[in-house]
Short mmCIF file of C-alpha atoms in Angstrom, two decimals:
data_model
loop_
_atom_site.label_atom_id
_atom_site.label_comp_id
_atom_site.label_asym_id
_atom_site.label_seq_id
_atom_site.Cartn_x
_atom_site.Cartn_y
_atom_site.Cartn_z
CA MET B 243 29.33 -13.62 -28.20
CA GLY B 244 29.36 -11.71 -31.54
CA ALA B 245 26.05 -10.16 -30.51
CA PHE B 246 27.92 -7.30 -28.81
CA GLN B 247 30.51 -6.50 -31.49
CA ASP B 248 30.38 -2.75 -32.29
CA LYS B 249 27.33 -2.22 -30.07
CA ILE B 250 27.19 1.04 -28.11
CA VAL B 251 26.75 0.40 -24.40
CA TYR B 252 25.96 2.97 -21.71
CA CYS B 253 26.75 1.63 -18.24
CA VAL B 254 25.47 3.84 -15.43
CA GLY B 255 27.28 3.08 -12.20
CA GLY B 256 30.16 1.73 -14.24
CA SER B 257 33.09 2.93 -12.13
CA SER B 258 33.08 -0.05 -9.75
CA GLY B 259 31.41 -3.30 -8.78
CA ILE B 260 28.95 -5.01 -11.10
CA GLY B 261 28.80 -2.05 -13.47
CA LEU B 262 32.55 -2.01 -14.01
CA ALA B 263 32.69 -5.79 -14.40
CA ALA B 264 29.92 -5.61 -17.02
CA ALA B 265 31.66 -2.77 -18.87
CA LYS B 266 34.93 -4.73 -18.98
CA GLY B 267 33.16 -7.89 -20.11
CA LEU B 268 31.38 -6.09 -22.94
CA ALA B 269 34.58 -4.32 -24.00
CA ARG B 270 36.20 -7.75 -24.35
CA LEU B 271 33.39 -8.65 -26.74
CA GLY B 272 34.00 -5.64 -28.99
CA ALA B 273 31.46 -3.14 -27.69
CA HIS B 274 31.91 0.62 -27.54
CA VAL B 275 31.40 1.54 -23.88
CA ALA B 276 30.52 4.69 -21.96
CA VAL B 277 30.58 4.52 -18.17
CA PHE B 278 28.83 7.01 -15.91
CA ALA B 279 29.40 7.75 -12.23
CA ARG B 280 29.98 10.69 -9.88
CA ASP B 281 33.59 10.25 -8.77
CA GLU B 282 35.97 11.45 -11.49
CA LYS B 283 39.03 9.70 -10.02
CA ARG B 284 37.25 6.35 -9.87
CA LEU B 285 35.96 6.92 -13.38
CA ALA B 286 39.46 7.58 -14.67
CA LYS B 287 40.74 4.35 -13.13
CA ALA B 288 37.74 2.43 -14.42
CA LEU B 289 38.31 3.73 -17.94
CA GLY B 290 41.90 2.52 -17.78
CA ASP B 291 40.76 -0.92 -16.63
CA ILE B 292 38.18 -1.10 -19.41
CA SER B 293 40.73 0.03 -22.00
CA ALA B 294 43.00 -2.84 -20.99
CA CYS B 295 40.16 -5.27 -21.75
CA ARG B 296 39.00 -4.02 -25.12
CA LYS B 297 39.07 -6.35 -28.07
CA ASN B 298 40.63 -3.92 -30.54
CA GLU B 299 41.95 -0.37 -30.76
CA SER B 300 39.03 0.86 -32.84
CA GLN B 301 36.61 0.59 -29.93
CA ARG B 302 35.47 3.90 -28.48
CA LEU B 303 35.52 4.19 -24.70
CA LEU B 304 34.26 7.10 -22.66
CA SER B 305 33.75 8.08 -19.03
CA VAL B 306 31.22 10.70 -17.95
CA SER B 307 30.91 12.27 -14.50
CA MET B 308 27.22 12.43 -13.60
CA ASP B 309 25.04 12.47 -10.47
CA VAL B 310 22.35 9.94 -11.28
CA SER B 311 20.04 11.38 -8.62
CA CYS B 312 19.88 14.77 -10.39
CA ARG B 313 17.38 14.79 -13.25
CA GLN B 314 18.89 17.72 -15.14
CA ALA B 315 22.44 16.40 -14.76
CA VAL B 316 21.33 13.06 -16.23
CA LYS B 317 19.53 14.71 -19.11
CA ASP B 318 22.50 16.91 -19.99
CA ALA B 319 25.06 14.09 -19.69
CA MET B 320 23.02 11.72 -21.83
CA GLN B 321 22.44 14.27 -24.56
CA ARG B 322 26.17 15.10 -24.71
CA THR B 323 27.08 11.42 -24.86
CA VAL B 324 24.57 10.67 -27.61
CA ALA B 325 26.02 13.55 -29.62
CA GLY B 326 29.59 12.32 -29.09
CA LEU B 327 29.36 8.53 -29.04
CA GLY B 328 26.00 7.77 -30.61
CA VAL B 329 22.67 6.36 -29.53
CA PRO B 330 23.09 3.38 -27.21
CA ASP B 331 22.12 -0.09 -28.29
CA ILE B 332 22.24 -1.13 -24.63
CA LEU B 333 21.55 0.85 -21.46
CA ILE B 334 22.59 -0.81 -18.20
CA ASN B 335 21.42 0.97 -15.06
CA CYS B 336 23.71 -0.27 -12.30
CA ALA B 337 24.02 2.72 -9.96
CA GLY B 338 22.79 1.99 -6.45
CA ARG B 339 23.40 2.19 -2.72
CA ALA B 340 22.36 0.43 0.47
CA TYR B 341 22.72 1.38 4.12
CA PRO B 342 20.82 -1.32 6.00
CA GLY B 343 19.38 -0.81 9.44
CA ARG B 344 16.24 -1.33 11.45
CA PHE B 345 13.25 0.59 10.12
CA GLU B 346 12.86 2.83 13.15
CA ASP B 347 16.55 3.77 12.98
CA ILE B 348 16.46 4.83 9.32
CA ALA B 349 15.97 8.57 8.88
CA ILE B 350 13.34 9.66 6.39
CA ASP B 351 16.12 11.48 4.50
CA GLN B 352 17.80 8.14 3.91
CA PHE B 353 14.55 6.68 2.54
CA GLU B 354 14.25 9.57 0.10
CA GLU B 355 17.91 9.43 -0.97
CA THR B 356 17.86 5.65 -1.47
CA ILE B 357 14.75 5.85 -3.63
CA GLN B 358 16.19 8.83 -5.51
CA VAL B 359 19.41 6.99 -6.42
CA ASN B 360 18.17 3.43 -6.85
CA LEU B 361 14.78 4.02 -8.48
CA MET B 362 14.59 7.57 -9.80
CA GLY B 363 18.12 7.35 -11.19
CA SER B 364 17.05 4.51 -13.48
CA ILE B 365 13.92 6.39 -14.43
CA TYR B 366 15.89 9.55 -15.26
CA THR B 367 18.29 7.74 -17.60
CA THR B 368 15.45 5.87 -19.27
CA VAL B 369 13.45 9.07 -19.79
CA ALA B 370 16.51 10.76 -21.31
CA LEU B 371 17.43 7.93 -23.68
CA THR B 372 14.17 6.27 -24.73
CA PRO B 373 13.35 8.86 -27.45
CA PHE B 374 16.74 8.13 -29.07
CA MET B 375 16.63 4.35 -28.59
CA LYS B 376 13.16 4.06 -30.15
CA GLU B 377 14.75 4.92 -33.48
CA LYS B 378 16.67 1.63 -33.70
CA GLY B 379 15.63 -0.55 -30.77
CA GLY B 380 17.92 -2.05 -28.18
CA ILE B 381 18.08 -3.34 -24.63
CA ILE B 382 17.47 -1.63 -21.29
CA VAL B 383 18.62 -3.49 -18.18
CA ASN B 384 17.66 -2.09 -14.80
CA THR B 385 19.37 -3.48 -11.72
CA SER B 386 17.14 -4.58 -8.88
CA SER B 387 18.17 -7.29 -6.41
CA VAL B 388 17.02 -10.52 -4.83
CA ALA B 389 15.80 -8.00 -2.23
CA GLY B 390 13.56 -6.62 -4.97
CA LEU B 391 11.71 -9.93 -4.97
CA VAL B 392 12.04 -10.98 -1.32
CA GLY B 393 11.54 -8.46 1.48
CA VAL B 394 14.50 -8.72 3.85
CA PHE B 395 14.87 -7.61 7.48
CA GLY B 396 16.97 -4.44 7.66
CA PHE B 397 16.37 -3.35 4.08
CA THR B 398 13.09 -1.42 4.23
CA ASP B 399 14.30 1.57 2.21
CA TYR B 400 16.37 -0.58 -0.14
CA CYS B 401 13.56 -3.06 -0.76
CA ALA B 402 11.14 -0.20 -1.46
CA SER B 403 13.46 1.07 -4.18
CA LYS B 404 14.29 -2.33 -5.64
CA PHE B 405 10.69 -3.63 -5.69
CA GLY B 406 9.91 -0.36 -7.49
CA ILE B 407 12.53 -1.11 -10.14
CA ILE B 408 10.78 -4.37 -11.00
CA GLY B 409 7.33 -2.78 -11.24
CA PHE B 410 8.65 0.09 -13.33
CA SER B 411 10.52 -2.27 -15.64
CA GLU B 412 7.60 -4.63 -16.10
CA ALA B 413 5.31 -1.81 -17.19
CA LEU B 414 8.07 -0.32 -19.35
CA ARG B 415 8.65 -3.65 -21.06
CA SER B 416 5.03 -3.74 -22.15
CA GLU B 417 5.15 -0.21 -23.54
CA LEU B 418 8.47 -0.42 -25.38
CA LYS B 419 8.15 -3.90 -26.87
CA SER B 420 6.55 -2.56 -30.06
CA CYS B 421 9.53 -0.20 -30.52
CA GLY B 422 11.97 -3.08 -30.57
CA ILE B 423 13.35 -2.28 -27.11
CA LYS B 424 13.77 -5.24 -24.75
CA VAL B 425 13.55 -4.44 -21.04
CA GLN B 426 15.16 -6.76 -18.50
CA VAL B 427 15.93 -6.68 -14.78
CA LEU B 428 19.11 -7.93 -13.14
CA CYS B 429 18.46 -9.34 -9.64
CA PRO B 430 21.80 -10.22 -8.05
CA PRO B 431 22.20 -11.68 -4.57
CA ASP B 432 24.87 -10.34 -2.21
CA THR B 433 27.86 -9.50 -4.39
CA ASP B 434 31.43 -8.78 -3.32
CA THR B 435 31.72 -5.12 -4.32
CA PRO B 436 32.80 -1.89 -2.61
CA GLY B 437 29.12 -1.22 -1.90
CA TYR B 438 28.74 -4.59 -0.20
CA ALA B 439 31.60 -3.74 2.16
CA VAL B 440 29.76 -0.53 3.09
CA GLU B 441 26.52 -2.49 3.66
CA ASN B 442 28.21 -4.80 6.13
CA MET B 443 29.16 -1.86 8.34
CA THR B 444 25.54 -1.24 9.36
CA LYS B 445 23.80 -4.59 8.81
CA PRO B 446 21.75 -5.78 11.80
CA GLU B 447 22.72 -9.24 13.03
CA GLU B 448 19.36 -10.57 11.82
CA THR B 449 20.16 -9.41 8.31
CA LYS B 450 23.58 -11.05 8.40
CA GLN B 451 21.99 -14.33 9.50
CA ILE B 452 19.48 -14.26 6.64
CA SER B 453 22.24 -13.42 4.15
CA LYS B 454 24.08 -16.62 5.02
CA THR B 455 21.48 -18.67 3.10
CA VAL B 456 22.70 -17.33 -0.26
CA ARG B 457 26.31 -17.51 -1.43
CA VAL B 458 28.11 -14.22 -2.07
CA LEU B 459 29.03 -13.89 -5.74
CA THR B 460 31.84 -11.94 -7.35
CA ALA B 461 31.06 -8.93 -9.53
CA GLU B 462 32.50 -10.88 -12.47
CA GLN B 463 30.09 -13.78 -11.89
CA VAL B 464 27.13 -11.42 -11.87
CA ALA B 465 28.38 -9.58 -14.96
CA SER B 466 28.80 -12.89 -16.80
CA ALA B 467 25.20 -13.83 -15.95
CA LEU B 468 24.06 -10.39 -17.12
CA ILE B 469 25.83 -10.67 -20.47
CA SER B 470 24.45 -14.17 -21.03
CA GLY B 471 20.99 -13.06 -19.93
CA MET B 472 20.89 -10.17 -22.39
CA GLN B 473 21.07 -12.74 -25.19
CA THR B 474 17.82 -14.32 -24.01
CA ASN B 475 14.26 -13.06 -23.70
CA ARG B 476 14.14 -13.60 -19.94
CA PHE B 477 12.70 -10.63 -18.09
CA LEU B 478 14.44 -11.43 -14.79
CA ILE B 479 18.14 -12.28 -14.78
CA VAL B 480 18.94 -13.90 -11.42
CA PRO B 481 22.60 -14.95 -11.05
CA GLY B 482 23.48 -17.89 -8.79
CA LEU B 483 21.65 -21.14 -8.11
CA GLU B 484 20.84 -20.35 -4.47
CA ALA B 485 19.38 -16.97 -5.45
CA ARG B 486 17.20 -18.55 -8.14
CA ILE B 487 15.95 -21.14 -5.65
CA SER B 488 15.10 -18.40 -3.14
CA CYS B 489 13.24 -16.35 -5.74
CA THR B 490 11.34 -19.39 -7.04
CA ALA B 491 10.37 -20.37 -3.50
CA LYS B 492 9.16 -16.83 -2.80
CA ARG B 493 6.96 -16.99 -5.88
CA PHE B 494 5.40 -20.40 -5.32
CA VAL B 495 5.64 -21.00 -1.55
CA PRO B 496 6.00 -17.56 0.06
CA SER B 497 4.93 -18.85 3.46
CA LEU B 498 7.93 -21.20 3.49
CA VAL B 499 10.35 -18.35 2.79
CA GLU B 500 8.76 -16.28 5.54
CA TRP B 501 8.97 -19.21 7.97
CA VAL B 502 12.68 -19.75 7.23
CA MET B 503 13.51 -16.07 7.68
CA ASP B 504 11.45 -15.83 10.87
CA ARG B 505 13.40 -18.76 12.30
CA GLN B 506 16.69 -17.11 11.39
CA ILE B 507 15.62 -13.87 13.05
CA ALA B 508 14.41 -15.72 16.14
CA SER B 509 17.74 -17.57 16.44
CA VAL B 510 19.63 -14.27 16.57
CA ARG B 511 17.29 -12.85 19.17
CA LYS B 512 17.52 -15.99 21.25
CA LYS B 513 21.30 -15.85 21.16
CA ARG B 514 21.21 -12.17 22.10
CA GLY B 515 18.96 -12.97 25.04
CA ARG B 516 21.55 -15.42 26.42
CA GLN B 517 24.35 -12.88 26.27
#
């Protein structure tokens, strides 16, 4: 894993969950790491956790409070960090949110906020850092989801944002390839994080039934797959065998995936009708 020794890594959404696990994993491999998130208390704790994992005392570690949904805040934070820590070799966009519910119950404000955080947040960081990264090349990883490849009941706003991440990243990959910048997309399944606990508070029963088909991974498992995936030329990094099977089936036999999900939804409704 010497590929990450002395590399400068920016991890947006790095105060918890997958982002924090990735930051800790890369610190263990000798990288200099900056983590970005809104909550200063969580950032302070995260920085302590990352410090405990670093390979040696010479590694530079930094936490930056930033609202990823605010374009100017992102621009200012990234410029300050470049001036202080240096141009990133790796940008990992891991900030995101999900509040599942039935389409007709989701307020339009929630649609806009979800897209702003999940999609526009990644665009803002990429816009701010691409001019710097073009000077030496590097890696940009945007975090989508299995729900960015497979539309899932209860996730209309989330799927809109995560499908958008994949389209944005695919076009970006084509444009930045000649600059020596590799663009990849992380597509995790359900992952045991603080955000996942929040999701489960509002998930419709149909969504919970569908989720049972794919095993819940730990943040560390996803981060390990991410770190391994960055050392390949794969565009999509999909952690977990069940998730890869689901995504492959969606690509080659989409009608089968739809049939399975329809049956799962029908089973919940049938059970509800008997109650």
